[in-house]
PDB file of C-alpha atoms and ligand atoms in Angstrom:
ATOM      1  CA  UNK A   1       1.508 -15.283  -9.879  1.00 95.00           C
ATOM      2  CA  UNK A   2       0.653 -15.459  -6.189  1.00 98.00           C
ATOM      3  CA  UNK A   3       2.549 -12.998  -3.957  1.00 98.00           C
ATOM      4  CA  UNK A   4       4.091 -14.087  -0.652  1.00 99.00           C
ATOM      5  CA  UNK A   5       4.900 -11.869   2.294  1.00 99.00           C
ATOM      6  CA  UNK A   6       7.488 -13.458   4.580  1.00 98.00           C
ATOM      7  CA  UNK A   7       7.844 -12.317   8.213  1.00 98.00           C
ATOM      8  CA  UNK A   8      10.954 -13.085  10.072  1.00 98.00           C
ATOM      9  CA  UNK A   9      13.012 -12.159  13.152  1.00 98.00           C
ATOM     10  CA  UNK A  10      16.212 -14.217  12.856  1.00 98.00           C
ATOM     11  CA  UNK A  11      18.400 -16.407  10.716  1.00 98.00           C
ATOM     12  CA  UNK A  12      16.106 -16.738   7.733  1.00 98.00           C
ATOM     13  CA  UNK A  13      16.853 -20.233   6.609  1.00 98.00           C
ATOM     14  CA  UNK A  14      13.298 -20.957   5.945  1.00 98.00           C
ATOM     15  CA  UNK A  15      13.003 -17.748   3.819  1.00 98.00           C
ATOM     16  CA  UNK A  16      15.975 -19.118   1.846  1.00 98.00           C
ATOM     17  CA  UNK A  17      14.301 -22.507   1.407  1.00 98.00           C
ATOM     18  CA  UNK A  18      11.176 -20.837   0.012  1.00 98.00           C
ATOM     19  CA  UNK A  19      13.230 -18.698  -2.249  1.00 98.00           C
ATOM     20  CA  UNK A  20      15.196 -21.715  -3.374  1.00 98.00           C
ATOM     21  CA  UNK A  21      12.030 -23.696  -4.075  1.00 98.00           C
ATOM     22  CA  UNK A  22      10.758 -20.861  -6.208  1.00 98.00           C
ATOM     23  CA  UNK A  23      14.001 -20.652  -8.071  1.00 98.00           C
ATOM     24  CA  UNK A  24      14.026 -24.417  -8.670  1.00 98.00           C
ATOM     25  CA  UNK A  25      10.513 -24.271 -10.213  1.00 97.00           C
ATOM     26  CA  UNK A  26       8.972 -26.340  -7.335  1.00 97.00           C
ATOM     27  CA  UNK A  27       6.816 -23.442  -6.016  1.00 98.00           C
ATOM     28  CA  UNK A  28       4.829 -21.231  -8.456  1.00 98.00           C
ATOM     29  CA  UNK A  29       4.922 -17.994  -6.420  1.00 98.00           C
ATOM     30  CA  UNK A  30       7.002 -14.880  -5.852  1.00 98.00           C
ATOM     31  CA  UNK A  31       8.291 -13.275  -2.703  1.00 98.00           C
ATOM     32  CA  UNK A  32       6.725  -9.742  -2.834  1.00 99.00           C
ATOM     33  CA  UNK A  33       8.277  -8.604   0.369  1.00 99.00           C
ATOM     34  CA  UNK A  34      10.270  -9.964   3.372  1.00 98.00           C
ATOM     35  CA  UNK A  35       9.917  -8.055   6.593  1.00 98.00           C
ATOM     36  CA  UNK A  36      11.931  -8.349   9.755  1.00 98.00           C
ATOM     37  CA  UNK A  37      10.917  -6.840  13.062  1.00 98.00           C
ATOM     38  CA  UNK A  38      14.510  -6.942  14.178  1.00 98.00           C
ATOM     39  CA  UNK A  39      17.056  -4.762  12.410  1.00 98.00           C
ATOM     40  CA  UNK A  40      19.880  -7.117  13.257  1.00 98.00           C
ATOM     41  CA  UNK A  41      18.148 -10.253  11.840  1.00 98.00           C
ATOM     42  CA  UNK A  42      20.493 -12.220   9.501  1.00 98.00           C
ATOM     43  CA  UNK A  43      17.496 -13.301   7.487  1.00 98.00           C
ATOM     44  CA  UNK A  44      16.796  -9.813   6.259  1.00 98.00           C
ATOM     45  CA  UNK A  45      20.362  -9.384   5.081  1.00 98.00           C
ATOM     46  CA  UNK A  46      20.075 -12.722   3.262  1.00 98.00           C
ATOM     47  CA  UNK A  47      16.844 -11.542   1.642  1.00 98.00           C
ATOM     48  CA  UNK A  48      18.521  -8.403   0.454  1.00 98.00           C
ATOM     49  CA  UNK A  49      21.519 -10.360  -0.876  1.00 98.00           C
ATOM     50  CA  UNK A  50      19.183 -12.429  -2.954  1.00 97.00           C
ATOM     51  CA  UNK A  51      17.759  -9.322  -4.445  1.00 98.00           C
ATOM     52  CA  UNK A  52      14.463  -9.571  -2.727  1.00 98.00           C
ATOM     53  CA  UNK A  53      12.389  -6.618  -1.514  1.00 98.00           C
ATOM     54  CA  UNK A  54      13.709  -6.647   2.133  1.00 98.00           C
ATOM     55  CA  UNK A  55      12.163  -4.373   4.678  1.00 98.00           C
ATOM     56  CA  UNK A  56      12.903  -3.742   8.369  1.00 98.00           C
ATOM     57  CA  UNK A  57      10.060  -2.450  10.489  1.00 98.00           C
ATOM     58  CA  UNK A  58      11.340  -2.358  13.965  1.00 98.00           C
ATOM     59  CA  UNK A  59       8.867  -3.494  16.632  1.00 97.00           C
ATOM     60  CA  UNK A  60      10.742  -2.644  19.723  1.00 96.00           C
ATOM     61  CA  UNK A  61       8.620  -0.464  22.092  1.00 95.00           C
ATOM     62  CA  UNK A  62       5.563  -0.436  19.895  1.00 96.00           C
ATOM     63  CA  UNK A  63       2.198  -1.561  20.973  1.00 96.00           C
ATOM     64  CA  UNK A  64       1.159  -4.858  19.329  1.00 96.00           C
ATOM     65  CA  UNK A  65      -1.827  -3.514  17.393  1.00 96.00           C
ATOM     66  CA  UNK A  66      -0.071  -0.402  16.251  1.00 97.00           C
ATOM     67  CA  UNK A  67       2.894  -2.418  15.057  1.00 98.00           C
ATOM     68  CA  UNK A  68       0.657  -4.803  13.220  1.00 98.00           C
ATOM     69  CA  UNK A  69      -1.062  -2.041  11.436  1.00 98.00           C
ATOM     70  CA  UNK A  70       2.250  -1.001  10.008  1.00 98.00           C
ATOM     71  CA  UNK A  71       2.848  -4.622   8.871  1.00 98.00           C
ATOM     72  CA  UNK A  72      -0.608  -4.744   7.317  1.00 98.00           C
ATOM     73  CA  UNK A  73       0.085  -1.554   5.365  1.00 98.00           C
ATOM     74  CA  UNK A  74       3.415  -2.886   4.075  1.00 98.00           C
ATOM     75  CA  UNK A  75       1.949  -6.238   3.131  1.00 98.00           C
ATOM     76  CA  UNK A  76      -1.035  -4.690   1.328  1.00 98.00           C
ATOM     77  CA  UNK A  77       1.237  -2.104  -0.463  1.00 98.00           C
ATOM     78  CA  UNK A  78       3.032  -5.148  -1.916  1.00 98.00           C
ATOM     79  CA  UNK A  79      -0.162  -6.958  -2.888  1.00 98.00           C
ATOM     80  CA  UNK A  80       0.554  -9.951  -0.645  1.00 98.00           C
ATOM     81  CA  UNK A  81      -1.834 -12.925  -1.081  1.00 98.00           C
ATOM     82  CA  UNK A  82      -0.279 -15.185   1.575  1.00 98.00           C
ATOM     83  CA  UNK A  83       1.641 -14.294   4.767  1.00 99.00           C
ATOM     84  CA  UNK A  84       4.376 -16.852   5.758  1.00 99.00           C
ATOM     85  CA  UNK A  85       5.834 -16.598   9.223  1.00 98.00           C
ATOM     86  CA  UNK A  86       9.446 -17.881   9.057  1.00 98.00           C
ATOM     87  CA  UNK A  87      10.922 -17.636  12.402  1.00 98.00           C
ATOM     88  CA  UNK A  88       8.826 -14.625  13.334  1.00 98.00           C
ATOM     89  CA  UNK A  89       9.124 -14.496  17.036  1.00 95.00           C
ATOM     90  CA  UNK A  90       6.247 -12.136  17.946  1.00 95.00           C
ATOM     91  CA  UNK A  91       2.615 -12.944  18.570  1.00 95.00           C
ATOM     92  CA  UNK A  92       0.288 -11.401  15.975  1.00 97.00           C
ATOM     93  CA  UNK A  93      -2.720  -9.298  17.233  1.00 98.00           C
ATOM     94  CA  UNK A  94      -6.210 -10.582  16.548  1.00 97.00           C
ATOM     95  CA  UNK A  95      -6.619  -7.571  14.212  1.00 97.00           C
ATOM     96  CA  UNK A  96      -3.798  -8.839  11.890  1.00 98.00           C
ATOM     97  CA  UNK A  97      -5.110 -12.419  12.018  1.00 98.00           C
ATOM     98  CA  UNK A  98      -8.566 -11.267  11.020  1.00 97.00           C
ATOM     99  CA  UNK A  99      -7.233  -9.055   8.239  1.00 97.00           C
ATOM    100  CA  UNK A 100      -5.468 -12.101   6.644  1.00 98.00           C
ATOM    101  CA  UNK A 101      -7.877 -14.834   7.898  1.00 96.00           C
ATOM    102  CA  UNK A 102      -6.729 -18.310   6.703  1.00 97.00           C
ATOM    103  CA  UNK A 103      -4.022 -16.662   4.665  1.00 98.00           C
ATOM    104  CA  UNK A 104      -1.217 -16.774   7.298  1.00 98.00           C
ATOM    105  CA  UNK A 105       0.991 -19.872   7.672  1.00 98.00           C
ATOM    106  CA  UNK A 106       3.456 -20.659  10.356  1.00 98.00           C
ATOM    107  CA  UNK A 107       6.233 -23.275  10.691  1.00 98.00           C
ATOM    108  CA  UNK A 108       6.841 -24.594  14.192  1.00 98.00           C
ATOM    109  CA  UNK A 109       9.752 -26.898  15.255  1.00 98.00           C
ATOM    110  CA  UNK A 110       7.648 -29.659  16.915  1.00 99.00           C
ATOM    111  CA  UNK A 111       4.826 -32.037  16.173  1.00 99.00           C
ATOM    112  CA  UNK A 112       1.965 -29.807  17.291  1.00 98.00           C
ATOM    113  CA  UNK A 113      -0.013 -29.925  19.456  1.00 98.00           C
ATOM    114  CA  UNK A 114       3.049 -31.110  21.429  1.00 98.00           C
ATOM    115  CA  UNK A 115       5.398 -28.368  22.560  1.00 98.00           C
ATOM    116  CA  UNK A 116       3.877 -25.103  21.361  1.00 98.00           C
ATOM    117  CA  UNK A 117       5.475 -21.826  22.278  1.00 97.00           C
ATOM    118  CA  UNK A 118       9.086 -20.996  22.657  1.00 97.00           C
ATOM    119  CA  UNK A 119      12.105 -23.482  22.723  1.00 98.00           C
ATOM    120  CA  UNK A 120      10.130 -26.351  21.335  1.00 98.00           C
ATOM    121  CA  UNK A 121      13.191 -28.478  20.706  1.00 98.00           C
ATOM    122  CA  UNK A 122      14.364 -27.981  24.288  1.00 98.00           C
ATOM    123  CA  UNK A 123      10.797 -28.918  25.434  1.00 98.00           C
ATOM    124  CA  UNK A 124      10.959 -32.123  23.410  1.00 98.00           C
ATOM    125  CA  UNK A 125      14.382 -33.120  24.835  1.00 98.00           C
ATOM    126  CA  UNK A 126      13.225 -32.410  28.407  1.00 98.00           C
ATOM    127  CA  UNK A 127      10.065 -34.360  27.915  1.00 98.00           C
ATOM    128  CA  UNK A 128      12.017 -37.379  26.693  1.00 98.00           C
ATOM    129  CA  UNK A 129      10.102 -37.888  23.450  1.00 98.00           C
ATOM    130  CA  UNK A 130      11.652 -40.430  21.036  1.00 99.00           C
ATOM    131  CA  UNK A 131      10.351 -38.590  17.911  1.00 99.00           C
ATOM    132  CA  UNK A 132       9.768 -35.026  17.199  1.00 99.00           C
ATOM    133  CA  UNK A 133       9.532 -32.954  13.966  1.00 99.00           C
ATOM    134  CA  UNK A 134       7.922 -29.882  12.552  1.00 99.00           C
ATOM    135  CA  UNK A 135       4.516 -28.535  11.587  1.00 99.00           C
ATOM    136  CA  UNK A 136       3.208 -26.041   9.093  1.00 98.00           C
ATOM    137  CA  UNK A 137      -0.213 -24.680  10.112  1.00 98.00           C
ATOM    138  CA  UNK A 138      -2.707 -22.032   9.526  1.00 98.00           C
ATOM    139  CA  UNK A 139      -2.431 -19.219  12.062  1.00 98.00           C
ATOM    140  CA  UNK A 140      -5.424 -18.627  14.215  1.00 97.00           C
ATOM    141  CA  UNK A 141      -5.869 -16.583  17.440  1.00 96.00           C
ATOM    142  CA  UNK A 142      -4.407 -19.258  19.595  1.00 96.00           C
ATOM    143  CA  UNK A 143      -0.808 -20.097  20.213  1.00 96.00           C
ATOM    144  CA  UNK A 144       0.490 -22.510  17.513  1.00 97.00           C
ATOM    145  CA  UNK A 145      -3.039 -23.884  17.387  1.00 97.00           C
ATOM    146  CA  UNK A 146      -4.489 -23.436  13.920  1.00 97.00           C
ATOM    147  CA  UNK A 147      -5.328 -26.319  11.472  1.00 98.00           C
ATOM    148  CA  UNK A 148      -2.332 -28.444  10.472  1.00 98.00           C
ATOM    149  CA  UNK A 149      -1.291 -28.524   6.824  1.00 98.00           C
ATOM    150  CA  UNK A 150       1.768 -30.613   6.927  1.00 98.00           C
ATOM    151  CA  UNK A 151       4.122 -32.333   9.397  1.00 98.00           C
ATOM    152  CA  UNK A 152       7.457 -34.283   9.231  1.00 98.00           C
ATOM    153  CA  UNK A 153       8.853 -36.582  11.823  1.00 99.00           C
ATOM    154  CA  UNK A 154      12.403 -36.950  12.994  1.00 98.00           C
ATOM    155  CA  UNK A 155      13.883 -39.402  15.612  1.00 99.00           C
ATOM    156  CA  UNK A 156      15.326 -37.924  18.866  1.00 99.00           C
ATOM    157  CA  UNK A 157      18.557 -39.848  19.856  1.00 98.00           C
ATOM    158  CA  UNK A 158      19.860 -40.169  23.394  1.00 98.00           C
ATOM    159  CA  UNK A 159      22.944 -38.212  22.375  1.00 98.00           C
ATOM    160  CA  UNK A 160      20.746 -35.189  21.259  1.00 98.00           C
ATOM    161  CA  UNK A 161      20.748 -31.805  22.859  1.00 98.00           C
ATOM    162  CA  UNK A 162      18.338 -29.099  21.696  1.00 98.00           C
ATOM    163  CA  UNK A 163      20.818 -27.797  19.094  1.00 98.00           C
ATOM    164  CA  UNK A 164      21.377 -31.247  17.390  1.00 98.00           C
ATOM    165  CA  UNK A 165      17.706 -31.895  17.396  1.00 99.00           C
ATOM    166  CA  UNK A 166      16.946 -28.466  16.113  1.00 98.00           C
ATOM    167  CA  UNK A 167      19.351 -29.027  13.170  1.00 98.00           C
ATOM    168  CA  UNK A 168      17.667 -32.358  12.148  1.00 99.00           C
ATOM    169  CA  UNK A 169      14.257 -30.781  12.421  1.00 99.00           C
ATOM    170  CA  UNK A 170      15.364 -27.773  10.343  1.00 99.00           C
ATOM    171  CA  UNK A 171      16.294 -29.873   7.340  1.00 98.00           C
ATOM    172  CA  UNK A 172      12.647 -31.133   7.353  1.00 99.00           C
ATOM    173  CA  UNK A 173      11.226 -27.620   7.779  1.00 99.00           C
ATOM    174  CA  UNK A 174      12.897 -26.650   4.562  1.00 98.00           C
ATOM    175  CA  UNK A 175      11.214 -29.556   2.769  1.00 98.00           C
ATOM    176  CA  UNK A 176       7.647 -29.179   4.201  1.00 98.00           C
ATOM    177  CA  UNK A 177       7.300 -25.346   4.190  1.00 98.00           C
ATOM    178  CA  UNK A 178       7.518 -24.914   0.424  1.00 98.00           C
ATOM    179  CA  UNK A 179       5.304 -28.058  -0.076  1.00 98.00           C
ATOM    180  CA  UNK A 180       2.611 -26.571   2.341  1.00 98.00           C
ATOM    181  CA  UNK A 181       2.726 -23.198   0.644  1.00 98.00           C
ATOM    182  CA  UNK A 182       2.236 -24.874  -2.733  1.00 98.00           C
ATOM    183  CA  UNK A 183      -0.787 -26.748  -1.455  1.00 98.00           C
ATOM    184  CA  UNK A 184      -2.368 -23.619  -0.043  1.00 98.00           C
ATOM    185  CA  UNK A 185      -1.696 -21.533  -3.193  1.00 98.00           C
ATOM    186  CA  UNK A 186      -3.176 -24.262  -5.352  1.00 97.00           C
ATOM    187  CA  UNK A 187      -6.467 -23.894  -3.475  1.00 97.00           C
ATOM    188  CA  UNK A 188      -6.852 -27.678  -3.851  1.00 97.00           C
ATOM    189  CA  UNK A 189      -7.689 -28.436  -0.250  1.00 98.00           C
ATOM    190  CA  UNK A 190     -10.679 -28.317   1.954  1.00 98.00           C
ATOM    191  CA  UNK A 191     -11.059 -27.944   5.714  1.00 97.00           C
ATOM    192  CA  UNK A 192     -13.373 -30.229   7.701  1.00 97.00           C
ATOM    193  CA  UNK A 193     -13.309 -29.284  11.388  1.00 96.00           C
ATOM    194  CA  UNK A 194      -9.623 -29.022  12.128  1.00 96.00           C
ATOM    195  CA  UNK A 195      -8.603 -31.319   9.302  1.00 98.00           C
ATOM    196  CA  UNK A 196      -6.861 -29.878   6.121  1.00 98.00           C
ATOM    197  CA  UNK A 197      -7.520 -32.296   3.350  1.00 98.00           C
ATOM    198  CA  UNK A 198      -5.268 -32.268   0.278  1.00 97.00           C
ATOM    199  CA  UNK A 199      -7.487 -32.615  -2.825  1.00 97.00           C
ATOM    200  CA  UNK A 200      -4.705 -32.724  -5.432  1.00 91.00           C
ATOM    201  CA  UNK A 201      -4.904 -35.895  -7.344  1.00 76.00           C
ATOM    202  CA  UNK A 202      -8.219 -36.984  -5.873  1.00 65.00           C
TER     203      UNK A 202
HETATM  204  C1  GAR B 301      12.702 -22.512  12.867  1.00 53.10           C
HETATM  205  O1  GAR B 301      13.196 -23.524  13.551  1.00 53.10           O
HETATM  206  C2  GAR B 301      11.275 -22.232  13.032  1.00 53.10           C
HETATM  207  O2  GAR B 301      10.525 -23.452  13.124  1.00 53.10           O
HETATM  208  C3  GAR B 301      11.169 -21.660  14.387  1.00 53.10           C
HETATM  209  O3  GAR B 301      12.257 -20.645  14.413  1.00 53.10           O
HETATM  210  C4  GAR B 301      13.253 -21.091  13.477  1.00 53.10           C
HETATM  211  C5  GAR B 301      13.585 -20.114  12.521  1.00 53.10           C
HETATM  212  O4  GAR B 301      14.696 -20.451  11.719  1.00 53.10           O
HETATM  213  N1  GAR B 301       9.994 -20.975  14.665  1.00 53.10           N
HETATM  214  C6  GAR B 301       9.361 -20.919  15.798  1.00 53.10           C
HETATM  215  O5  GAR B 301       9.906 -21.460  16.836  1.00 53.10           O
HETATM  216  C7  GAR B 301       8.022 -20.215  15.911  1.00 53.10           C
HETATM  217  N2  GAR B 301       7.394 -20.388  17.202  1.00 53.10           N
HETATM  218  P1  GAR B 301      15.048 -19.663  10.437  1.00 53.10           P
HETATM  219  O6  GAR B 301      15.041 -18.111  10.857  1.00 53.10           O
HETATM  220  O7  GAR B 301      16.390 -20.144   9.994  1.00 53.10           O
HETATM  221  O8  GAR B 301      13.927 -19.809   9.351  1.00 53.10           O
END
C-alpha cells in the first residue's frame, strides 16, 4: 500500500477529504503521517482525532532549508511515497523538492496559471473572472507552476465575496484531490512537456 505524507498549516479539510476517500475505498493508500508546521492548526487536531499519525514540527524562526531537512527526516522515517500539500502555507526549498522530485502534489484554489500565490479567491474576485476553480499539480521549484494533474471549474456570481467563492471551490477541491492522488499512485500517466496525460482506460 502506498504511503502518503500530508503537510498542512490550517483547517485540514483537504486532509479529511483524503482520509474520507481512503475510508470509502475510493483511494488505495494510507496516510503514514500528517505534519503541521503550526502547532495551533485545526487540521492537525483533526488528524489526531481520526487516529492518524499526527506530528507538529514548528517552523517559526527556522531557516527554510534547516526546517525542510526536519520534514524530510520525518517523511522518510515514515516511509512516505507521495507528499501531499494540503493548505501548507510555506514555500518548500529546492532541496526538499529535489528530494521528492515529481512526488509532491499541491492543491491550489484557482484555475492555474491564473492567480498563483496567496489569496487566490480574493484575486479572482478582484479580477472579475466569471469562472474560477481549483488545480492539483505537481510541485516544482516555481510558485504554483508545476504540471497540472486535475482541475475543476466553478462559476463566480456577482453576489460572491472571497469567502463564498472559497466555499464553492473547496467542495471541488475535496473531489479532485483524492482523484489526482489516485491517478499519480496508479502510475498510469505520462508527462509530455507540461501535459499530464491519464493513461487509465486507454
Ligand atoms: C485550500 O483552499 C487550499 O486550496 C488552499 O488552502 C486551503 C486549505 O484548506 N491552499 C493554498 O492556497 C495553497 N497556496 P484546508 O486546510 O481546509 O484543506
